[in-house]
């Protein structure tokens, strides 16, 4: 099924180490921004952009009486769908999916149509609006780290080898945000194993008398056919800015259904137009052969 990340919002302290690590690894420029709040939560910057692939949001969850019940931090980035609608919508295959599960972009193929931006149910891909020769930008799932992790072969001026080198390689072959997380809020690994771990945590925590229960749902397990980023939390997902109206059907299936209908519709329309043309031509030929009597005129 590929690799994935599990985010447990109950363990997030909002330190933004993931956001900083993402900036550093992808060599993203700083952008002038300001904190914004409201129903969508507090964030700075307020949205993903061509210079921000990962952003943290702070949500204040209010109780029935309007008083603060709990505070929750949540990380947002590209969800890396198992069946990405952005890939399906791209007419030149500028977007594709790797074996590791990452949805990646090739700017050399892009024609700037921005269909991927319209197709994404999470509103992630962003154009470089401040450039004339603009490219689409988004989280890459650090596919370069997964494929060829940078290796530290010496520690304290001593060469690493054997088990130590293997542990170092394992520690580096993960997204930069996961590597930087100090609380274990983000876990990287096999997707099936992470789903099992998520359900184990939910079952273990949701016992009678415990007021700190998880929502009995793993977000991303089935949404739009499944995603490589999975979430568990103890507040309703819609209160954290997650879309809960997406359904479980992969979006490309709707595209394929529409495209499969195109040849049939084209043939039907062509046949109808051909028939109309033949009927009109035949009527004109008959009228011309019958002369003025066909139109009720006298010579």
mmCIF file of C-alpha atoms in Angstrom:
data_model
loop_
_atom_site.group_PDB
_atom_site.id
_atom_site.type_symbol
_atom_site.label_atom_id
_atom_site.label_comp_id
_atom_site.label_asym_id
_atom_site.label_seq_id
_atom_site.Cartn_x
_atom_site.Cartn_y
_atom_site.Cartn_z
ATOM 1 C CA UNK A 1 0.000 0.000 0.000
ATOM 2 C CA UNK A 2 3.045 2.308 0.367
ATOM 3 C CA UNK A 3 4.305 4.587 3.086
ATOM 4 C CA UNK A 4 2.274 7.066 5.127
ATOM 5 C CA UNK A 5 2.333 9.459 8.073
ATOM 6 C CA UNK A 6 0.065 9.312 11.111
ATOM 7 C CA UNK A 7 -0.633 12.585 12.914
ATOM 8 C CA UNK A 8 -1.964 12.399 16.479
ATOM 9 C CA UNK A 9 -3.142 15.921 17.302
ATOM 10 C CA UNK A 10 -3.330 15.108 21.023
ATOM 11 C CA UNK A 11 0.484 14.962 21.062
ATOM 12 C CA UNK A 12 1.116 18.185 19.143
ATOM 13 C CA UNK A 13 2.405 21.177 21.130
ATOM 14 C CA UNK A 14 2.383 23.607 18.205
ATOM 15 C CA UNK A 15 6.165 24.065 18.266
ATOM 16 C CA UNK A 16 6.217 24.434 14.443
ATOM 17 C CA UNK A 17 9.420 22.395 14.141
ATOM 18 C CA UNK A 18 7.762 20.580 11.235
ATOM 19 C CA UNK A 19 7.027 23.867 9.484
ATOM 20 C CA UNK A 20 10.604 25.090 9.918
ATOM 21 C CA UNK A 21 12.098 21.752 8.795
ATOM 22 C CA UNK A 22 9.920 21.786 5.681
ATOM 23 C CA UNK A 23 11.132 25.276 4.822
ATOM 24 C CA UNK A 24 14.753 24.303 5.320
ATOM 25 C CA UNK A 25 14.706 21.015 3.422
ATOM 26 C CA UNK A 26 12.828 22.437 0.422
ATOM 27 C CA UNK A 27 14.849 25.682 0.442
ATOM 28 C CA UNK A 28 11.676 27.773 0.549
ATOM 29 C CA UNK A 29 11.889 31.535 0.821
ATOM 30 C CA UNK A 30 10.340 33.431 3.693
ATOM 31 C CA UNK A 31 7.136 35.324 3.017
ATOM 32 C CA UNK A 32 5.715 38.382 4.688
ATOM 33 C CA UNK A 33 2.535 37.387 6.417
ATOM 34 C CA UNK A 34 0.359 38.010 9.438
ATOM 35 C CA UNK A 35 -1.556 35.823 11.825
ATOM 36 C CA UNK A 36 -5.242 35.409 11.066
ATOM 37 C CA UNK A 37 -7.930 33.852 13.168
ATOM 38 C CA UNK A 38 -11.616 33.131 13.223
ATOM 39 C CA UNK A 39 -13.725 30.067 12.648
ATOM 40 C CA UNK A 40 -11.030 28.462 10.490
ATOM 41 C CA UNK A 41 -8.515 28.642 13.349
ATOM 42 C CA UNK A 42 -5.418 30.733 13.906
ATOM 43 C CA UNK A 43 -2.563 30.368 11.465
ATOM 44 C CA UNK A 44 0.525 32.209 10.293
ATOM 45 C CA UNK A 45 0.766 32.095 7.354
ATOM 46 C CA UNK A 46 -2.990 31.694 6.949
ATOM 47 C CA UNK A 47 -2.797 29.331 3.956
ATOM 48 C CA UNK A 48 -0.506 26.991 2.035
ATOM 49 C CA UNK A 49 1.399 28.714 -0.750
ATOM 50 C CA UNK A 50 4.253 28.287 -3.208
ATOM 51 C CA UNK A 51 6.589 29.219 -0.330
ATOM 52 C CA UNK A 52 4.850 27.284 2.442
ATOM 53 C CA UNK A 53 4.266 23.549 1.987
ATOM 54 C CA UNK A 54 3.396 22.886 5.646
ATOM 55 C CA UNK A 55 1.453 25.094 8.033
ATOM 56 C CA UNK A 56 0.260 24.804 11.588
ATOM 57 C CA UNK A 57 -3.158 25.909 12.796
ATOM 58 C CA UNK A 58 -4.315 26.607 16.336
ATOM 59 C CA UNK A 59 -7.948 25.906 17.191
ATOM 60 C CA UNK A 60 -9.825 26.891 20.313
ATOM 61 C CA UNK A 61 -12.616 24.393 20.942
ATOM 62 C CA UNK A 62 -15.461 25.915 22.924
ATOM 63 C CA UNK A 63 -17.819 24.056 25.239
ATOM 64 C CA UNK A 64 -21.638 24.256 25.308
ATOM 65 C CA UNK A 65 -21.506 27.375 27.496
ATOM 66 C CA UNK A 66 -19.096 29.182 25.179
ATOM 67 C CA UNK A 67 -16.083 28.776 27.460
ATOM 68 C CA UNK A 68 -12.792 27.316 26.260
ATOM 69 C CA UNK A 69 -12.896 23.517 26.418
ATOM 70 C CA UNK A 70 -9.546 22.636 24.879
ATOM 71 C CA UNK A 71 -6.871 23.893 22.491
ATOM 72 C CA UNK A 72 -5.722 21.849 19.525
ATOM 73 C CA UNK A 73 -2.854 22.299 17.074
ATOM 74 C CA UNK A 74 -3.071 20.610 13.671
ATOM 75 C CA UNK A 75 -0.650 20.329 10.767
ATOM 76 C CA UNK A 76 -1.815 20.749 7.163
ATOM 77 C CA UNK A 77 -0.024 19.835 3.924
ATOM 78 C CA UNK A 78 -0.677 17.851 0.734
ATOM 79 C CA UNK A 79 -2.559 14.671 1.677
ATOM 80 C CA UNK A 80 -0.902 12.577 -1.072
ATOM 81 C CA UNK A 81 -4.037 10.675 -2.097
ATOM 82 C CA UNK A 82 -3.734 7.033 -3.074
ATOM 83 C CA UNK A 83 -5.663 7.870 -6.254
ATOM 84 C CA UNK A 84 -4.882 11.576 -6.744
ATOM 85 C CA UNK A 85 -7.414 13.698 -8.592
ATOM 86 C CA UNK A 86 -4.655 16.186 -9.483
ATOM 87 C CA UNK A 87 -2.805 13.434 -11.370
ATOM 88 C CA UNK A 88 -5.993 12.384 -13.122
ATOM 89 C CA UNK A 89 -6.812 15.971 -14.144
ATOM 90 C CA UNK A 90 -3.358 16.839 -15.512
ATOM 91 C CA UNK A 91 -3.463 16.573 -19.351
ATOM 92 C CA UNK A 92 0.329 16.364 -19.783
ATOM 93 C CA UNK A 93 1.296 14.011 -16.912
ATOM 94 C CA UNK A 94 3.170 16.752 -15.065
ATOM 95 C CA UNK A 95 1.971 15.143 -11.827
ATOM 96 C CA UNK A 96 2.575 11.527 -10.935
ATOM 97 C CA UNK A 97 2.730 9.119 -8.018
ATOM 98 C CA UNK A 98 5.905 7.349 -6.894
ATOM 99 C CA UNK A 99 6.213 3.872 -5.406
ATOM 100 C CA UNK A 100 6.790 5.455 -1.989
ATOM 101 C CA UNK A 101 3.339 7.053 -2.122
ATOM 102 C CA UNK A 102 4.428 10.617 -2.889
ATOM 103 C CA UNK A 103 2.544 12.693 -5.441
ATOM 104 C CA UNK A 104 5.276 14.628 -7.270
ATOM 105 C CA UNK A 105 5.376 17.374 -9.893
ATOM 106 C CA UNK A 106 7.540 17.805 -13.006
ATOM 107 C CA UNK A 107 7.688 21.478 -13.976
ATOM 108 C CA UNK A 108 9.288 20.681 -17.349
ATOM 109 C CA UNK A 109 6.032 19.084 -18.511
ATOM 110 C CA UNK A 110 3.619 21.622 -17.005
ATOM 111 C CA UNK A 111 1.672 23.871 -19.395
ATOM 112 C CA UNK A 112 0.175 26.021 -16.636
ATOM 113 C CA UNK A 113 -3.448 24.954 -17.113
ATOM 114 C CA UNK A 114 -3.995 24.747 -13.317
ATOM 115 C CA UNK A 115 -6.482 21.889 -13.638
ATOM 116 C CA UNK A 116 -4.735 20.262 -10.671
ATOM 117 C CA UNK A 117 -5.675 23.241 -8.493
ATOM 118 C CA UNK A 118 -9.325 22.872 -9.448
ATOM 119 C CA UNK A 119 -9.337 19.087 -9.085
ATOM 120 C CA UNK A 120 -7.750 18.797 -5.621
ATOM 121 C CA UNK A 121 -10.462 18.258 -2.974
ATOM 122 C CA UNK A 122 -8.124 19.662 -0.304
ATOM 123 C CA UNK A 123 -7.168 22.821 -2.198
ATOM 124 C CA UNK A 124 -3.430 22.149 -1.943
ATOM 125 C CA UNK A 125 -1.583 22.831 -5.252
ATOM 126 C CA UNK A 126 -0.621 26.501 -5.557
ATOM 127 C CA UNK A 127 0.762 28.514 -8.453
ATOM 128 C CA UNK A 128 3.743 30.849 -8.091
ATOM 129 C CA UNK A 129 1.601 33.943 -8.510
ATOM 130 C CA UNK A 130 4.583 36.270 -8.090
ATOM 131 C CA UNK A 131 6.465 34.888 -11.131
ATOM 132 C CA UNK A 132 5.862 35.193 -14.867
ATOM 133 C CA UNK A 133 7.216 31.707 -15.592
ATOM 134 C CA UNK A 134 5.173 30.166 -12.807
ATOM 135 C CA UNK A 135 5.187 26.581 -11.575
ATOM 136 C CA UNK A 136 2.826 24.607 -9.373
ATOM 137 C CA UNK A 137 4.162 24.094 -5.854
ATOM 138 C CA UNK A 138 3.154 21.770 -3.014
ATOM 139 C CA UNK A 139 4.474 19.303 -0.427
ATOM 140 C CA UNK A 140 6.578 16.580 -2.059
ATOM 141 C CA UNK A 141 6.383 14.067 0.829
ATOM 142 C CA UNK A 142 10.186 14.467 0.793
ATOM 143 C CA UNK A 143 10.370 11.817 -1.916
ATOM 144 C CA UNK A 144 14.036 12.692 -2.420
ATOM 145 C CA UNK A 145 14.799 11.788 1.193
ATOM 146 C CA UNK A 146 12.883 8.519 0.869
ATOM 147 C CA UNK A 147 14.629 7.548 -2.350
ATOM 148 C CA UNK A 148 18.160 8.648 -1.511
ATOM 149 C CA UNK A 149 18.476 9.790 2.073
ATOM 150 C CA UNK A 150 21.489 11.997 2.864
ATOM 151 C CA UNK A 151 23.922 9.962 4.862
ATOM 152 C CA UNK A 152 26.021 11.055 7.809
ATOM 153 C CA UNK A 153 28.942 8.650 7.755
ATOM 154 C CA UNK A 154 30.952 10.166 10.614
ATOM 155 C CA UNK A 155 29.846 11.211 14.118
ATOM 156 C CA UNK A 156 32.264 12.990 16.482
ATOM 157 C CA UNK A 157 34.883 12.501 13.797
ATOM 158 C CA UNK A 158 34.473 8.727 14.000
ATOM 159 C CA UNK A 159 33.281 6.675 11.021
ATOM 160 C CA UNK A 160 29.957 4.874 11.320
ATOM 161 C CA UNK A 161 29.601 1.291 10.249
ATOM 162 C CA UNK A 162 27.481 -1.801 10.564
ATOM 163 C CA UNK A 163 24.456 -1.418 12.839
ATOM 164 C CA UNK A 164 25.162 2.250 13.574
ATOM 165 C CA UNK A 165 25.157 3.131 9.881
ATOM 166 C CA UNK A 166 21.943 1.158 9.338
ATOM 167 C CA UNK A 167 20.239 3.017 12.220
ATOM 168 C CA UNK A 168 21.404 6.354 10.800
ATOM 169 C CA UNK A 169 20.068 5.477 7.361
ATOM 170 C CA UNK A 170 16.716 4.446 8.835
ATOM 171 C CA UNK A 171 16.533 7.676 10.827
ATOM 172 C CA UNK A 172 17.150 9.814 7.736
ATOM 173 C CA UNK A 173 14.772 8.042 5.336
ATOM 174 C CA UNK A 174 11.635 9.905 6.395
ATOM 175 C CA UNK A 175 10.051 13.286 5.623
ATOM 176 C CA UNK A 176 11.847 16.250 7.172
ATOM 177 C CA UNK A 177 8.791 17.250 9.206
ATOM 178 C CA UNK A 178 8.616 13.803 10.795
ATOM 179 C CA UNK A 179 12.310 13.861 11.611
ATOM 180 C CA UNK A 180 11.985 17.249 13.314
ATOM 181 C CA UNK A 181 8.905 16.471 15.435
ATOM 182 C CA UNK A 182 10.056 16.328 19.103
ATOM 183 C CA UNK A 183 6.887 14.813 20.604
ATOM 184 C CA UNK A 184 6.185 11.880 18.299
ATOM 185 C CA UNK A 185 3.047 13.593 17.057
ATOM 186 C CA UNK A 186 3.933 12.468 13.510
ATOM 187 C CA UNK A 187 4.846 8.842 12.838
ATOM 188 C CA UNK A 188 6.156 7.598 9.487
ATOM 189 C CA UNK A 189 5.866 4.010 8.285
ATOM 190 C CA UNK A 190 3.907 1.427 6.349
ATOM 191 C CA UNK A 191 0.374 2.690 5.756
ATOM 192 C CA UNK A 192 -1.405 -0.506 6.801
ATOM 193 C CA UNK A 193 0.616 -0.683 9.998
ATOM 194 C CA UNK A 194 -0.118 2.967 10.820
ATOM 195 C CA UNK A 195 -3.853 2.445 10.305
ATOM 196 C CA UNK A 196 -3.720 -0.494 12.696
ATOM 197 C CA UNK A 197 -1.789 1.643 15.203
ATOM 198 C CA UNK A 198 -4.341 4.447 14.890
ATOM 199 C CA UNK A 199 -7.249 2.112 15.629
ATOM 200 C CA UNK A 200 -5.297 0.594 18.520
ATOM 201 C CA UNK A 201 -4.854 4.025 20.106
ATOM 202 C CA UNK A 202 -8.523 4.852 19.641
ATOM 203 C CA UNK A 203 -9.643 1.566 21.185
ATOM 204 C CA UNK A 204 -7.162 1.835 24.056
ATOM 205 C CA UNK A 205 -8.159 5.412 24.921
ATOM 206 C CA UNK A 206 -11.915 5.167 24.417
ATOM 207 C CA UNK A 207 -12.836 3.365 27.625
ATOM 208 C CA UNK A 208 -15.723 4.179 30.015
ATOM 209 C CA UNK A 209 -14.978 7.082 32.330
ATOM 210 C CA UNK A 210 -12.219 8.593 30.177
ATOM 211 C CA UNK A 211 -13.075 12.164 29.211
ATOM 212 C CA UNK A 212 -10.111 12.440 26.813
ATOM 213 C CA UNK A 213 -11.464 10.136 24.114
ATOM 214 C CA UNK A 214 -10.488 10.085 20.474
ATOM 215 C CA UNK A 215 -13.036 10.616 17.722
ATOM 216 C CA UNK A 216 -13.741 7.080 16.486
ATOM 217 C CA UNK A 217 -12.441 7.781 13.008
ATOM 218 C CA UNK A 218 -9.077 7.740 11.229
ATOM 219 C CA UNK A 219 -9.167 10.644 8.809
ATOM 220 C CA UNK A 220 -7.535 9.711 5.498
ATOM 221 C CA UNK A 221 -8.109 5.978 5.848
ATOM 222 C CA UNK A 222 -11.036 6.050 3.409
ATOM 223 C CA UNK A 223 -11.580 9.691 2.395
ATOM 224 C CA UNK A 224 -11.509 9.998 -1.425
ATOM 225 C CA UNK A 225 -10.196 6.435 -1.613
ATOM 226 C CA UNK A 226 -7.543 6.930 1.059
ATOM 227 C CA UNK A 227 -4.569 9.250 1.597
ATOM 228 C CA UNK A 228 -0.975 8.882 2.723
ATOM 229 C CA UNK A 229 -1.524 11.335 5.577
ATOM 230 C CA UNK A 230 -3.676 9.957 8.383
ATOM 231 C CA UNK A 231 -5.071 11.817 11.404
ATOM 232 C CA UNK A 232 -6.579 10.981 14.764
ATOM 233 C CA UNK A 233 -7.878 13.575 17.193
ATOM 234 C CA UNK A 234 -10.136 14.077 20.202
ATOM 235 C CA UNK A 235 -12.344 16.797 18.700
ATOM 236 C CA UNK A 236 -14.637 16.667 15.657
ATOM 237 C CA UNK A 237 -12.608 16.901 12.463
ATOM 238 C CA UNK A 238 -14.825 19.604 10.983
ATOM 239 C CA UNK A 239 -13.839 21.860 13.897
ATOM 240 C CA UNK A 240 -10.198 21.527 12.821
ATOM 241 C CA UNK A 241 -10.795 22.633 9.246
ATOM 242 C CA UNK A 242 -11.038 19.162 7.701
ATOM 243 C CA UNK A 243 -13.581 18.505 4.975
ATOM 244 C CA UNK A 244 -15.989 15.781 6.075
ATOM 245 C CA UNK A 245 -18.179 15.788 2.939
ATOM 246 C CA UNK A 246 -15.765 14.103 0.547
ATOM 247 C CA UNK A 247 -17.036 10.526 0.660
ATOM 248 C CA UNK A 248 -14.961 7.400 0.142
ATOM 249 C CA UNK A 249 -15.017 7.176 -3.653
ATOM 250 C CA UNK A 250 -11.763 8.266 -5.385
ATOM 251 C CA UNK A 251 -12.345 11.387 -7.440
ATOM 252 C CA UNK A 252 -10.614 9.998 -10.572
ATOM 253 C CA UNK A 253 -13.451 7.476 -10.865
ATOM 254 C CA UNK A 254 -15.798 10.355 -11.643
ATOM 255 C CA UNK A 255 -13.335 11.610 -14.272
ATOM 256 C CA UNK A 256 -12.998 8.158 -15.836
ATOM 257 C CA UNK A 257 -16.772 7.795 -15.985
ATOM 258 C CA UNK A 258 -17.068 11.099 -17.795
ATOM 259 C CA UNK A 259 -14.214 10.299 -20.200
ATOM 260 C CA UNK A 260 -15.661 6.866 -20.987
ATOM 261 C CA UNK A 261 -18.869 8.593 -22.048
ATOM 262 C CA UNK A 262 -17.104 10.961 -24.461
ATOM 263 C CA UNK A 263 -16.661 8.508 -27.404
ATOM 264 C CA UNK A 264 -20.258 7.276 -27.131
ATOM 265 C CA UNK A 265 -21.629 10.817 -26.940
ATOM 266 C CA UNK A 266 -19.395 11.955 -29.795
ATOM 267 C CA UNK A 267 -20.629 9.123 -32.016
ATOM 268 C CA UNK A 268 -24.238 9.776 -31.050
ATOM 269 C CA UNK A 269 -23.959 13.505 -31.719
ATOM 270 C CA UNK A 270 -22.120 12.834 -34.976
ATOM 271 C CA UNK A 271 -24.792 10.380 -36.099
ATOM 272 C CA UNK A 272 -27.562 12.840 -35.177
ATOM 273 C CA UNK A 273 -25.896 15.677 -37.063
ATOM 274 C CA UNK A 274 -25.235 13.406 -40.036
ATOM 275 C CA UNK A 275 -28.868 12.304 -40.073
ATOM 276 C CA UNK A 276 -30.098 15.889 -39.873
ATOM 277 C CA UNK A 277 -27.789 16.882 -42.717
ATOM 278 C CA UNK A 278 -28.955 13.959 -44.876
ATOM 279 C CA UNK A 279 -32.638 14.761 -44.184
ATOM 280 C CA UNK A 280 -32.185 18.444 -45.039
ATOM 281 C CA UNK A 281 -30.180 17.653 -48.177
ATOM 282 C CA UNK A 282 -32.758 15.068 -49.292
ATOM 283 C CA UNK A 283 -35.622 17.500 -48.739
ATOM 284 C CA UNK A 284 -33.882 20.162 -50.797
ATOM 285 C CA UNK A 285 -33.136 17.689 -53.603
ATOM 286 C CA UNK A 286 -36.771 16.550 -53.755
ATOM 287 C CA UNK A 287 -38.012 20.142 -53.739
ATOM 288 C CA UNK A 288 -35.655 21.017 -56.592
ATOM 289 C CA UNK A 289 -36.748 17.977 -58.639
ATOM 290 C CA UNK A 290 -40.454 18.670 -58.210
ATOM 291 C CA UNK A 291 -40.063 22.292 -59.314
ATOM 292 C CA UNK A 292 -42.420 25.130 -58.399
ATOM 293 C CA UNK A 293 -45.232 22.701 -57.506
ATOM 294 C CA UNK A 294 -43.245 21.608 -54.478
ATOM 295 C CA UNK A 295 -43.534 25.060 -53.005
ATOM 296 C CA UNK A 296 -47.065 25.753 -54.215
ATOM 297 C CA UNK A 297 -45.938 28.393 -56.760
ATOM 298 C CA UNK A 298 -47.190 28.738 -60.351
ATOM 299 C CA UNK A 299 -45.123 29.523 -63.386
#
